[in-house]
PDB file of C-alpha atoms in Angstrom:
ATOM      1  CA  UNK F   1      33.679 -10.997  -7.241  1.00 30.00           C
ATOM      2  CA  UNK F   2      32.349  -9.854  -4.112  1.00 39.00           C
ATOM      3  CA  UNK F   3      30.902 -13.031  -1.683  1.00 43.00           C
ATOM      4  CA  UNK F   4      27.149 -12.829  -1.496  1.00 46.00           C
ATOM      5  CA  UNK F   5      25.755 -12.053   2.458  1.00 55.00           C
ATOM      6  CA  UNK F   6      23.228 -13.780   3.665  1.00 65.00           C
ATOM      7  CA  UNK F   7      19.910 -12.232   2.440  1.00 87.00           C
ATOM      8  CA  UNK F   8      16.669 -13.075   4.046  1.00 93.00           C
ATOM      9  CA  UNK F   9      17.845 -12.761   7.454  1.00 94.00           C
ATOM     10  CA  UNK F  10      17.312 -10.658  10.556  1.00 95.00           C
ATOM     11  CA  UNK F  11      19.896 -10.110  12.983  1.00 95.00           C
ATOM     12  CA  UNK F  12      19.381  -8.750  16.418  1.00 95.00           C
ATOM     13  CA  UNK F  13      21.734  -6.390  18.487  1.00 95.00           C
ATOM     14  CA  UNK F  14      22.489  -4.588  21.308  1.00 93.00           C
ATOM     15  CA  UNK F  15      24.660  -1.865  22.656  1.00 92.00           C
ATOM     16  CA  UNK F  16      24.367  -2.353  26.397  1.00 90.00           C
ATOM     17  CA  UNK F  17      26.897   0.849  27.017  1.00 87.00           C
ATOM     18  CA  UNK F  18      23.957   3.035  25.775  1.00 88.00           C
ATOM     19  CA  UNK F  19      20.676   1.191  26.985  1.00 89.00           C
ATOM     20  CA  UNK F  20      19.712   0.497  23.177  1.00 92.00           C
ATOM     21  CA  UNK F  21      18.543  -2.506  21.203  1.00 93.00           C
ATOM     22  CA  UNK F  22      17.740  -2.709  17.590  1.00 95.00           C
ATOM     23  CA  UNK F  23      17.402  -5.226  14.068  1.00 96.00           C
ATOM     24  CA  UNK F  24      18.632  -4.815  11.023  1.00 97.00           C
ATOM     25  CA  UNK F  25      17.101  -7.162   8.436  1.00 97.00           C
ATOM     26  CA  UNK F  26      17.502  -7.433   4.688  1.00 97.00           C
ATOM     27  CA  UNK F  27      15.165  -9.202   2.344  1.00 97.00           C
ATOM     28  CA  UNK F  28      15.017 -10.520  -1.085  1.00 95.00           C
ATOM     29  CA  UNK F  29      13.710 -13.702  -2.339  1.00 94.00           C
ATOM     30  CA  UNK F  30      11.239 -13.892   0.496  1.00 95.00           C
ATOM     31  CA  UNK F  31      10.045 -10.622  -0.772  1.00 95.00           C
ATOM     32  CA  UNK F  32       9.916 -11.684  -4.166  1.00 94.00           C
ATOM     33  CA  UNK F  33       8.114 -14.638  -3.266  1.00 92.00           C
ATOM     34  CA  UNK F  34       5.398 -12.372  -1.570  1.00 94.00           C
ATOM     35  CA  UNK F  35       5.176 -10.115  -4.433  1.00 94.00           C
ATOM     36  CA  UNK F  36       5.130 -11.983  -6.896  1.00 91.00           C
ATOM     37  CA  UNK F  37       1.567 -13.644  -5.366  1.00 88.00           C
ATOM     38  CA  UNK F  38      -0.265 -10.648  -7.248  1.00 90.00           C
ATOM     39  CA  UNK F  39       0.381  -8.224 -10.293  1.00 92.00           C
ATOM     40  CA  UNK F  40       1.205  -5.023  -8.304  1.00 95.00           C
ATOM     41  CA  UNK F  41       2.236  -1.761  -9.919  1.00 95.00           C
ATOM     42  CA  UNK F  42       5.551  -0.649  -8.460  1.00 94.00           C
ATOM     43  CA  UNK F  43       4.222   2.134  -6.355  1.00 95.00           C
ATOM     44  CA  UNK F  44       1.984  -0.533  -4.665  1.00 96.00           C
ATOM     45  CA  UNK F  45       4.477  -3.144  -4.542  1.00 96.00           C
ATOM     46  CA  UNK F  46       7.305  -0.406  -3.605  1.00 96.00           C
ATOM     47  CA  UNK F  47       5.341   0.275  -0.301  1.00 97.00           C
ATOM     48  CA  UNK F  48       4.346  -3.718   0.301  1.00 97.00           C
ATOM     49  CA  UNK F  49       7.753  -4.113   0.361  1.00 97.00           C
ATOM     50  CA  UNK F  50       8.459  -1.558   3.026  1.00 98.00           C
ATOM     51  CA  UNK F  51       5.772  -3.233   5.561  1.00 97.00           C
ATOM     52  CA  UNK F  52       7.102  -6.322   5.219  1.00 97.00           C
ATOM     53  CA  UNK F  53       9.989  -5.282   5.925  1.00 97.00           C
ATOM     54  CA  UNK F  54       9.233  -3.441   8.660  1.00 97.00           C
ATOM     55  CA  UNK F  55       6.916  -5.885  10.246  1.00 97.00           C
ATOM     56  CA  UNK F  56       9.879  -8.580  10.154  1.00 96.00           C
ATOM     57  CA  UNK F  57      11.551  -5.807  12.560  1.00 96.00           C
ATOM     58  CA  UNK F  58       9.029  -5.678  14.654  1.00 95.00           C
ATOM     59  CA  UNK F  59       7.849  -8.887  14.942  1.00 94.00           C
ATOM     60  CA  UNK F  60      11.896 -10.229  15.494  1.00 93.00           C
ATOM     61  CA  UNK F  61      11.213  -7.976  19.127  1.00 91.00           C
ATOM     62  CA  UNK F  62       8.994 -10.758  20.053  1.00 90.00           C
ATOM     63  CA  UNK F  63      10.667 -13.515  22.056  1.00 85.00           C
ATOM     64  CA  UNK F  64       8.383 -16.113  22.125  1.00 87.00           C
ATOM     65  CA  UNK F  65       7.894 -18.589  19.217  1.00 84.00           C
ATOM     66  CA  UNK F  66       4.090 -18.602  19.256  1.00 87.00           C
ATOM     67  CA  UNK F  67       4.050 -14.951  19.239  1.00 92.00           C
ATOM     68  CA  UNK F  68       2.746 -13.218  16.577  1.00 93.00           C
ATOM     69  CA  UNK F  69       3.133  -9.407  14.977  1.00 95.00           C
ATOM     70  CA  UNK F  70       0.472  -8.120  12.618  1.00 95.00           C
ATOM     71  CA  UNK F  71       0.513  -4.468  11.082  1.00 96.00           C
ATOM     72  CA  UNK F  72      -2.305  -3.508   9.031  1.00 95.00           C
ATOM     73  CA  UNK F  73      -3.717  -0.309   7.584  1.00 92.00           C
ATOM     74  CA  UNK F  74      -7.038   0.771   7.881  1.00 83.00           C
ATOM     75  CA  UNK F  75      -8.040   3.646   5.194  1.00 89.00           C
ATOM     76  CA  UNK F  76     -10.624   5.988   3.676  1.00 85.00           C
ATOM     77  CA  UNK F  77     -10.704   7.607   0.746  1.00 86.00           C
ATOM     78  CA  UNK F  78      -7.380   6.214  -0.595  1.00 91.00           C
ATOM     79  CA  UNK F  79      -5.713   4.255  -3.163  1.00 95.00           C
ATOM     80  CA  UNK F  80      -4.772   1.281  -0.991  1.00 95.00           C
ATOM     81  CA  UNK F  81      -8.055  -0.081   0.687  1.00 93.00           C
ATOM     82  CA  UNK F  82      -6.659  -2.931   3.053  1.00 92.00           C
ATOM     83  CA  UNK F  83      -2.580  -3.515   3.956  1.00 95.00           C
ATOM     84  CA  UNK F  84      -1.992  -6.224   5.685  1.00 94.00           C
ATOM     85  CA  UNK F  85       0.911  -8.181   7.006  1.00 95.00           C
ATOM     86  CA  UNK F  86       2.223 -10.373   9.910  1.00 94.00           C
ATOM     87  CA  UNK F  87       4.715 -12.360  11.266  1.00 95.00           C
ATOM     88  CA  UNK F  88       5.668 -15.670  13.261  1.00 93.00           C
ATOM     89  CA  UNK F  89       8.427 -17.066  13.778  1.00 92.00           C
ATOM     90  CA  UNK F  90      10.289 -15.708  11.052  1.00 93.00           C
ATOM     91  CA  UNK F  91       7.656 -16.708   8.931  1.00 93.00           C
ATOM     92  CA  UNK F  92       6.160 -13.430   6.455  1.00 95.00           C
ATOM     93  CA  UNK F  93       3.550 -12.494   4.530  1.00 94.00           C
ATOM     94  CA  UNK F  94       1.770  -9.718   2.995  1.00 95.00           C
ATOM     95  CA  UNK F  95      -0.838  -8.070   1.076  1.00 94.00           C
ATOM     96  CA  UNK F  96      -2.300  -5.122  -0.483  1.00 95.00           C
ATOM     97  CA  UNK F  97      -6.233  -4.937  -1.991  1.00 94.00           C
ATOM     98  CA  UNK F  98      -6.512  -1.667  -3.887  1.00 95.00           C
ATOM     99  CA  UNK F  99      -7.791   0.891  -6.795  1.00 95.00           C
ATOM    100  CA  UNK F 100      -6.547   0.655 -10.014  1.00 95.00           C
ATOM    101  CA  UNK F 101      -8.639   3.454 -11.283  1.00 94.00           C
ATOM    102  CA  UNK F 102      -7.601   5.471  -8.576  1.00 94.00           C
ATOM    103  CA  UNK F 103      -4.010   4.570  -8.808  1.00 96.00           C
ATOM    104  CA  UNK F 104      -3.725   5.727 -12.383  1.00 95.00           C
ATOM    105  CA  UNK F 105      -4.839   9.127 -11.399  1.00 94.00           C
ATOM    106  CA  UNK F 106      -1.804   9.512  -9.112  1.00 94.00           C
ATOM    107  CA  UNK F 107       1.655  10.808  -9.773  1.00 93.00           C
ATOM    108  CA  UNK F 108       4.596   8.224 -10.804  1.00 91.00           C
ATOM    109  CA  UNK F 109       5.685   8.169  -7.183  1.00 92.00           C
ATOM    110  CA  UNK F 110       2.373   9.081  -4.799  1.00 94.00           C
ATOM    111  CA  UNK F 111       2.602  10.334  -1.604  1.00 93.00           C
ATOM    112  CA  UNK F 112       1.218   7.801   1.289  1.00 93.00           C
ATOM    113  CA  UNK F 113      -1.754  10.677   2.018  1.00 92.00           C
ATOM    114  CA  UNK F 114      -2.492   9.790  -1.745  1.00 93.00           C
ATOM    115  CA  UNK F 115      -2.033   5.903  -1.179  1.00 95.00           C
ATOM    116  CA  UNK F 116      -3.807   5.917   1.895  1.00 94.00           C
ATOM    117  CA  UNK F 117      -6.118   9.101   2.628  1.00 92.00           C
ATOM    118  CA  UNK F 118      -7.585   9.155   5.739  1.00 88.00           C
ATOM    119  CA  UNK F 119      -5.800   6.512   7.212  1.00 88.00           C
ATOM    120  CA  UNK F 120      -4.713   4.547  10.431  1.00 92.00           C
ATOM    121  CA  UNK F 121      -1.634   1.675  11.392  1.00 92.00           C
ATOM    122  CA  UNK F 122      -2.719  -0.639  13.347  1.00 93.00           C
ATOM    123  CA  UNK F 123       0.553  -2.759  15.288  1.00 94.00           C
ATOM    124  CA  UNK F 124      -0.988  -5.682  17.013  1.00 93.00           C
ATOM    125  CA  UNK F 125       1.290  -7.895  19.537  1.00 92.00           C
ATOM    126  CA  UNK F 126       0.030 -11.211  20.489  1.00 92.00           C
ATOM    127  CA  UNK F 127       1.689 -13.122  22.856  1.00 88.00           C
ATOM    128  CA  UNK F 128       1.282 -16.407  24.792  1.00 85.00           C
ATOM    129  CA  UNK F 129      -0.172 -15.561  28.500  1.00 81.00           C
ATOM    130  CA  UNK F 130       0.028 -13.685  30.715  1.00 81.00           C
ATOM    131  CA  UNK F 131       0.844 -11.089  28.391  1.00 81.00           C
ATOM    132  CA  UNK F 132      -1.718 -11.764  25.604  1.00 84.00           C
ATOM    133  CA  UNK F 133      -3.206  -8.656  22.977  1.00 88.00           C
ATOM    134  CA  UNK F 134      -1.343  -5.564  22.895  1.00 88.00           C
ATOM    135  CA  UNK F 135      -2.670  -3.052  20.134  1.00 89.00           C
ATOM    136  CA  UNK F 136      -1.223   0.164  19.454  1.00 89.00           C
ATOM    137  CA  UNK F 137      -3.063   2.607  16.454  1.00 89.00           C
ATOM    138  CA  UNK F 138      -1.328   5.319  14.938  1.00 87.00           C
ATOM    139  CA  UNK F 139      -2.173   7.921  12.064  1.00 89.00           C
ATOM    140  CA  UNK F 140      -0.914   7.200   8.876  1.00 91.00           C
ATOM    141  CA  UNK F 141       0.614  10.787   8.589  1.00 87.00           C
ATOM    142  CA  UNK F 142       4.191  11.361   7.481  1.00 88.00           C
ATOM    143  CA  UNK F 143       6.613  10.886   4.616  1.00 91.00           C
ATOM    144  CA  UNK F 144       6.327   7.100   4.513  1.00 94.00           C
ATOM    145  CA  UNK F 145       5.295   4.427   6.832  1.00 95.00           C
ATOM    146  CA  UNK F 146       8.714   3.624   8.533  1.00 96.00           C
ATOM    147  CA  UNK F 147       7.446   7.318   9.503  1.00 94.00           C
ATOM    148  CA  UNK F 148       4.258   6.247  10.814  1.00 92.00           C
ATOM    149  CA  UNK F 149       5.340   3.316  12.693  1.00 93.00           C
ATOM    150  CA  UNK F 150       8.587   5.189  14.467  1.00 93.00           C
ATOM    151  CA  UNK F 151       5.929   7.643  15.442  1.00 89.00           C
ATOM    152  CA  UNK F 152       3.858   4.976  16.855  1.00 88.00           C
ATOM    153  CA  UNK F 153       6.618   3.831  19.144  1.00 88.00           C
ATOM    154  CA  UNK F 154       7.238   7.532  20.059  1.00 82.00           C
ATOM    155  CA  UNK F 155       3.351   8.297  20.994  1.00 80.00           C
ATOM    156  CA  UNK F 156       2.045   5.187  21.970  1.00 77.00           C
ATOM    157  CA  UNK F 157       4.684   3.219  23.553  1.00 77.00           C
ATOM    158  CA  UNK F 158       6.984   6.053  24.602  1.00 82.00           C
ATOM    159  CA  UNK F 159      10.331   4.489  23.513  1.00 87.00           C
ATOM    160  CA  UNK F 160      12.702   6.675  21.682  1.00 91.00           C
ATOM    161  CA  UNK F 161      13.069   4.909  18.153  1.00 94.00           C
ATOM    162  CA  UNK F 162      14.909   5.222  14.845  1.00 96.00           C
ATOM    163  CA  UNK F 163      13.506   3.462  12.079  1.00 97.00           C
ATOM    164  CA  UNK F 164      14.872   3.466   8.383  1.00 98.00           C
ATOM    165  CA  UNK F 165      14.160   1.238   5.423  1.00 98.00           C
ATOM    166  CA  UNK F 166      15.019   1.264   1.938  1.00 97.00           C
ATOM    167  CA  UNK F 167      14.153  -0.585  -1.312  1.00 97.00           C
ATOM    168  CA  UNK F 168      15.765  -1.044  -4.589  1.00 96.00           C
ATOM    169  CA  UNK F 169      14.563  -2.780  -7.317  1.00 91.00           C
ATOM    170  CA  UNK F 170      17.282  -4.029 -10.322  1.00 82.00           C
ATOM    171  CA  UNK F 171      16.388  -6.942 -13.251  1.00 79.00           C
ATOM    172  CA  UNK F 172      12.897  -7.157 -11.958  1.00 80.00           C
ATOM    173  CA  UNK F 173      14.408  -8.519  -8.081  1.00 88.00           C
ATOM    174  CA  UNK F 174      13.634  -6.341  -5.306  1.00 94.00           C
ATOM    175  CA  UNK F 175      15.396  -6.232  -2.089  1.00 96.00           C
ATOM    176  CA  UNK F 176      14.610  -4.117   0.936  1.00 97.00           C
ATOM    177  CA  UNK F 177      16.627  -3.429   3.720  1.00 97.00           C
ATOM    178  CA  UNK F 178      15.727  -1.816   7.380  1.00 98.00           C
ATOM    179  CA  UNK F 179      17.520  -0.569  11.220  1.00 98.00           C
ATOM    180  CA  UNK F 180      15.672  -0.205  14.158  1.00 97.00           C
ATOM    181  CA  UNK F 181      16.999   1.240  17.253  1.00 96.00           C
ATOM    182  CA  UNK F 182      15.597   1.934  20.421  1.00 94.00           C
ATOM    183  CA  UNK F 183      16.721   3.359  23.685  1.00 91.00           C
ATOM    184  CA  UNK F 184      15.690   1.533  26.756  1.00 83.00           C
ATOM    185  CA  UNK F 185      16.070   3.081  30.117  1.00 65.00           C
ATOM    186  CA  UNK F 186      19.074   1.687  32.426  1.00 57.00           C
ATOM    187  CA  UNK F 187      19.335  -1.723  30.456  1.00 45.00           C
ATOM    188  CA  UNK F 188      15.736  -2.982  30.951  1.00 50.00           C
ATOM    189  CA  UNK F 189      14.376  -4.977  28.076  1.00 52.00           C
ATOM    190  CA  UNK F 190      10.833  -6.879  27.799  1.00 48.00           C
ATOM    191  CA  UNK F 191       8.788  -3.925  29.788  1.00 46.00           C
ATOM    192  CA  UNK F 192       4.970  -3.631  27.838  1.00 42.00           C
ATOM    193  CA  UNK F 193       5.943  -0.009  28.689  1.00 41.00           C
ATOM    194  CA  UNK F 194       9.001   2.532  29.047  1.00 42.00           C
ATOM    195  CA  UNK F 195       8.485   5.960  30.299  1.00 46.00           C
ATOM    196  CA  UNK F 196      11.786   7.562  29.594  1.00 49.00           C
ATOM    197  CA  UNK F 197      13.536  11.126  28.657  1.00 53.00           C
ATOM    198  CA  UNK F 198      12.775  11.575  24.779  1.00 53.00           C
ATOM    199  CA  UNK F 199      15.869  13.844  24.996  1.00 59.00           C
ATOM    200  CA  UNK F 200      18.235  11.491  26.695  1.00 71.00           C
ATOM    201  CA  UNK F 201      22.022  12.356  25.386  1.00 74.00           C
ATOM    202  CA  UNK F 202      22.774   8.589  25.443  1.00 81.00           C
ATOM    203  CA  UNK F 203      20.327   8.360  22.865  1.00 87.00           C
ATOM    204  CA  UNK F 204      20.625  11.202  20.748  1.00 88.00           C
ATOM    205  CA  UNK F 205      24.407   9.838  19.807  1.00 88.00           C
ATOM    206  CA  UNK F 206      22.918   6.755  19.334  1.00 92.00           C
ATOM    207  CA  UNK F 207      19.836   8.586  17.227  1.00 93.00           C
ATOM    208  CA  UNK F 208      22.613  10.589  14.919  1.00 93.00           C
ATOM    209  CA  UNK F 209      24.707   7.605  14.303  1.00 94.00           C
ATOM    210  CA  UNK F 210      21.837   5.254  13.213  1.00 96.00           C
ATOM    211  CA  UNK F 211      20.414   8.117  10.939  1.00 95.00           C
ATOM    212  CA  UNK F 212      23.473   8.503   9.089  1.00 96.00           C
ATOM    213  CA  UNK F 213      23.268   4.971   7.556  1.00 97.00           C
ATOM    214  CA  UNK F 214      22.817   4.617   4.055  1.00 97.00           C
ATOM    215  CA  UNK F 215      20.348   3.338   1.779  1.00 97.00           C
ATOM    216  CA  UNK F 216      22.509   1.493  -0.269  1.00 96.00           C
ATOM    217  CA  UNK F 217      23.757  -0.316   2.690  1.00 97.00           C
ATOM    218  CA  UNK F 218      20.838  -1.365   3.973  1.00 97.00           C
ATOM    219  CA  UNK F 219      19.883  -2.914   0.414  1.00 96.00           C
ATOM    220  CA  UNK F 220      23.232  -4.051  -0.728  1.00 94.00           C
ATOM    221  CA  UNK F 221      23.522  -7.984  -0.801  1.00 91.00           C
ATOM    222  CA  UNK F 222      27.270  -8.274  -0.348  1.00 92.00           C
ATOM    223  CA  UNK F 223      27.467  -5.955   2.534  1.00 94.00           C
ATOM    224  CA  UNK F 224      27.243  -8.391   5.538  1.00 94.00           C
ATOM    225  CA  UNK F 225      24.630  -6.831   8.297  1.00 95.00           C
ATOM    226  CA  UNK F 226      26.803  -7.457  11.302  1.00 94.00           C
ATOM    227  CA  UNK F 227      29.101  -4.359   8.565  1.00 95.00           C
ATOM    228  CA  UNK F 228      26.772  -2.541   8.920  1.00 96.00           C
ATOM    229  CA  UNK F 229      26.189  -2.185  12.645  1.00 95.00           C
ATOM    230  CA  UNK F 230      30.216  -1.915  12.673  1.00 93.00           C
ATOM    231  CA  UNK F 231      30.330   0.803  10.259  1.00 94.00           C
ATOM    232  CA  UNK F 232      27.470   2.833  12.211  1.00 95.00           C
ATOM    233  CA  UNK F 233      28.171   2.127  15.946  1.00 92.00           C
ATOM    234  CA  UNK F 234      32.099   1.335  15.867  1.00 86.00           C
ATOM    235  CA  UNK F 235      32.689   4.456  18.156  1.00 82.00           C
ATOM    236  CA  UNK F 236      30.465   2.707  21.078  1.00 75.00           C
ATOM    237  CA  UNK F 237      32.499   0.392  23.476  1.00 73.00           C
ATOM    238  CA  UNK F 238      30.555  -2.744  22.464  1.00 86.00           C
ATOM    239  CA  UNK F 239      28.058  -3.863  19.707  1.00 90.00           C
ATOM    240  CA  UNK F 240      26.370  -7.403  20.986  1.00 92.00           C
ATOM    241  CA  UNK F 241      25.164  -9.364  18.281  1.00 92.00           C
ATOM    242  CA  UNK F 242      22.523 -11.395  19.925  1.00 88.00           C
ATOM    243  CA  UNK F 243      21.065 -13.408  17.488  1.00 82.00           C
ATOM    244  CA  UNK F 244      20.066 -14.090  13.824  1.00 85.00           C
ATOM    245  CA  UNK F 245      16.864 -15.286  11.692  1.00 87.00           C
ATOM    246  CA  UNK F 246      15.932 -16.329   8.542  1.00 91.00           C
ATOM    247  CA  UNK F 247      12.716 -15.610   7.342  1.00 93.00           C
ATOM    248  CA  UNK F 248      10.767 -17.464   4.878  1.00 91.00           C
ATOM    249  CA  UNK F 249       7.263 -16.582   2.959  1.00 89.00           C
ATOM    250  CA  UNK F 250       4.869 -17.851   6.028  1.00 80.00           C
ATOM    251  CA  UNK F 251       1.207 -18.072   4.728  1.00 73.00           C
ATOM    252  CA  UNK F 252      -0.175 -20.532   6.696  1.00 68.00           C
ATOM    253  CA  UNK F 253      -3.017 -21.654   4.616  1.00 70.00           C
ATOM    254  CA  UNK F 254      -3.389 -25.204   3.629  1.00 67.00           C
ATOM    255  CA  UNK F 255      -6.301 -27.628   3.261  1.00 69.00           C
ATOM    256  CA  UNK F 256      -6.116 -29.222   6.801  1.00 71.00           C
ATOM    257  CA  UNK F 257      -6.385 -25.685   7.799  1.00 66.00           C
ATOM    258  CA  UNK F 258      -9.252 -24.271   6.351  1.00 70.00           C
ATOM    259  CA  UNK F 259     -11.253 -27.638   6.505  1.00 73.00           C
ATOM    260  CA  UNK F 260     -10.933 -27.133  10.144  1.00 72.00           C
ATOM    261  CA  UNK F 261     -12.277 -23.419   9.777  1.00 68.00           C
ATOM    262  CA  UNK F 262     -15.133 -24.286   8.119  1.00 75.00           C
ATOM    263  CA  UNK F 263     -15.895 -27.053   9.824  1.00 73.00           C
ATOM    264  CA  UNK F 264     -16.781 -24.355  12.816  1.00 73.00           C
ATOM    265  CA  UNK F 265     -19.285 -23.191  11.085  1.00 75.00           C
ATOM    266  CA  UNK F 266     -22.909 -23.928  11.554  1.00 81.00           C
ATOM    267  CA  UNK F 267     -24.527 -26.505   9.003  1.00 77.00           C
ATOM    268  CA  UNK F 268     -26.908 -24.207   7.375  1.00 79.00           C
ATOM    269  CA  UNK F 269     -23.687 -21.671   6.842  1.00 75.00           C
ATOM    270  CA  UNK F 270     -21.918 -24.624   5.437  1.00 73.00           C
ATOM    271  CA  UNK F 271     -24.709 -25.657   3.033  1.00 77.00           C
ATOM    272  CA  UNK F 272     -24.658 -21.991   1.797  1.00 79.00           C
ATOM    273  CA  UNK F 273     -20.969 -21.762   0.809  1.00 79.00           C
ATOM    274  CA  UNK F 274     -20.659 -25.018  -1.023  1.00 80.00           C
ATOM    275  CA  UNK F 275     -21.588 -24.846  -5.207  1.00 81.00           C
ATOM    276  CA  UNK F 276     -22.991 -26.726  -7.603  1.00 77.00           C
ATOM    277  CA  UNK F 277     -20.921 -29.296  -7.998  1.00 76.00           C
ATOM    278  CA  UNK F 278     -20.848 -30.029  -4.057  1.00 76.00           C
ATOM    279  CA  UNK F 279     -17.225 -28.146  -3.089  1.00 78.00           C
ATOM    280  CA  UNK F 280     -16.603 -24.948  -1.732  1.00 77.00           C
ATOM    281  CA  UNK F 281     -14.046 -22.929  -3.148  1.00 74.00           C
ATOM    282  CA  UNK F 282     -11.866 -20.377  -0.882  1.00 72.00           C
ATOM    283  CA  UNK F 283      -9.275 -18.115  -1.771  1.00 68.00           C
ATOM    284  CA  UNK F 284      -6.321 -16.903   0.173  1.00 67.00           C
ATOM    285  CA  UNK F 285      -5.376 -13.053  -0.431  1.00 71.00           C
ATOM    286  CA  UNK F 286      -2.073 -13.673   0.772  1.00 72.00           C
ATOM    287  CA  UNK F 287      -0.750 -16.130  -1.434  1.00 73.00           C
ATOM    288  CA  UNK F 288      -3.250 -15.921  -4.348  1.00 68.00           C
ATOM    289  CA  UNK F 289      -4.198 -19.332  -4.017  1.00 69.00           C
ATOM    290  CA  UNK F 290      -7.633 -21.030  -4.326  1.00 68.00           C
ATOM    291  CA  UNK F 291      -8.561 -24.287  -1.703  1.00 70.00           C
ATOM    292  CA  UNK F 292     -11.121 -26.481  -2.991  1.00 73.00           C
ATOM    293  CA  UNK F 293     -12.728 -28.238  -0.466  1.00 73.00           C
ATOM    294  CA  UNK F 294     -15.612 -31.244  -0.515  1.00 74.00           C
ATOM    295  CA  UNK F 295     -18.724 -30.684   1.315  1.00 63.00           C
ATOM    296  CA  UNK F 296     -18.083 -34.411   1.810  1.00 62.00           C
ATOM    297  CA  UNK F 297     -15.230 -34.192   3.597  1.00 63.00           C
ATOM    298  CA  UNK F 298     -16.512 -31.700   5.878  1.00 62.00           C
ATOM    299  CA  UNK F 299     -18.998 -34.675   7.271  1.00 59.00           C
ATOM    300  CA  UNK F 300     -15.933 -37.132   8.042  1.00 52.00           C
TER     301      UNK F 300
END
């Protein structure tokens, strides 16, 4: 029997011969973990999976700890009404408010105009000073939203990109698996912005090679992801493997937390949320969890 690779994980790479960079991440229990929070149908929890793992790629370009990578949807007229995810530090989370009714009235496998409508991606870098907010907002137009977002770097940032994800789902566990590669002019890394050749021939080797991977390698468990990057980029004179990351389910709500929160909050605010029995209740979307916290103890 095949040894298991490590799932959960994002590893980080480089190919300085042609100016790229890219991740390649694969998660599973983390994803499950996220979920599994909520009772989502599988076309809503088939494209929850995809932006969480897509945001874990995009938030592992961050370099700083305290940095933080949120991608989030913004829609009219749509099945999904909010998408929302982010990540720190390897930490993930996710989550998807939507219509049921309108859901039902869509194909088996809906197309993301139908999940979405009218609809926007917003990618949101913040970073410790002096670079601080960066926000980037793209239409939600395409085949899917590994689509979208490769778009967004193309548009927005101007940094030729190659995105791909894939899920699979077997015995109820699902396990998604992405590559991103991007081509950075003459080596530099860490510019806020890279005006280069969309048509550079460095890159469209690199481009052809990365889109030839397969879905079932991106999703298979036993197939190590430093195999992968072999498999795909064996012809180049180099493949750096910089660095690798776990990732864990990262909602950050606890007690302390949201005591503090509301404790910002004027008095006759407070007075207003707490109930009849002298608590105030809060949920957390993310982790389908509800806080109960004494009025009380907001006065300590």
């Amino acid at each position: 029997m095949a040894e298991m690779a490590p799932i959960d994980s994002i590893l980080s790479f480089s190919i300085p011969a042609k100016h790229c960079r890219g991740r390649v991440v694969r998660l599973g229990p983390v994803l499950d973990d996220i979920l599994g929070a909520h009772d989502y149908p599988p076309a809503i929890r088939d494209i929850l999976a995809e932006a969480v793992c897509l945001t874990a790629m995009l938030g592992a370009l961050l370099k700083d700890e305290d940095a933080q990578l949120t991608l989030q949807a913004q829609t009219e007229a749509g099945v999904i009404n909010l998408l929302a995810c982010d990540y720190k530090d390897g930490a993930l989370r996710g989550y998807v408010e939507f219509d049921r009714e309108r859901l039902a009235s869509q194909p088996v496998e809906p197309s993301l105009m139908a999940l979405f409508g009218k609809g926007y991606l917003a990618i949101t870098f913040d970073q410790p000073a002096p670079r601080g907010r960066n926000q980037g907002i793209v239409p939600l137009e395409g085949a899917s939203l590994a689509e979208a977002v490769q778009n967004y770097f193309f548009q927005s940032e101007q940094i030729p990109t190659l995105i791909r994800v894939a899920i699979d789902e077997s015995d109820g566990k699902v396990v998604a698996g992405g590559l991103l590669v991007q081509h950075l002019p003459d080596g530099e890394d860490g510019r806020e912005r890279l005006h280069v050749r969309l048509d550079h021939p460095e890159w469209e080797h690199v481009e052809i090679m990365g889109g030839s991977v397969k879905p079932t390698e991106l999703t298979e468990p036993a197939l190590p992801l430093e195999e992968i990057l072999w498999r795909l980029f064996s012809e180049s004179d180099e493949v750096r493997l910089l660095s690798g990351k776990p990732c864990v389910k990262g909602c950050r709500c606890n007690e302390d937390h949201i005591r503090d929160v509301i404790a910002r909050f004027p008095k006759e605010d407070k007075d207003d949320m707490v109930d009849e029995q002298g608590n105030i209740a809060i949920d957390c979307a993310f982790c389908s969890k509800t806080f109960t916290i004494t009025g009380a103890s907001l006065n300590n």
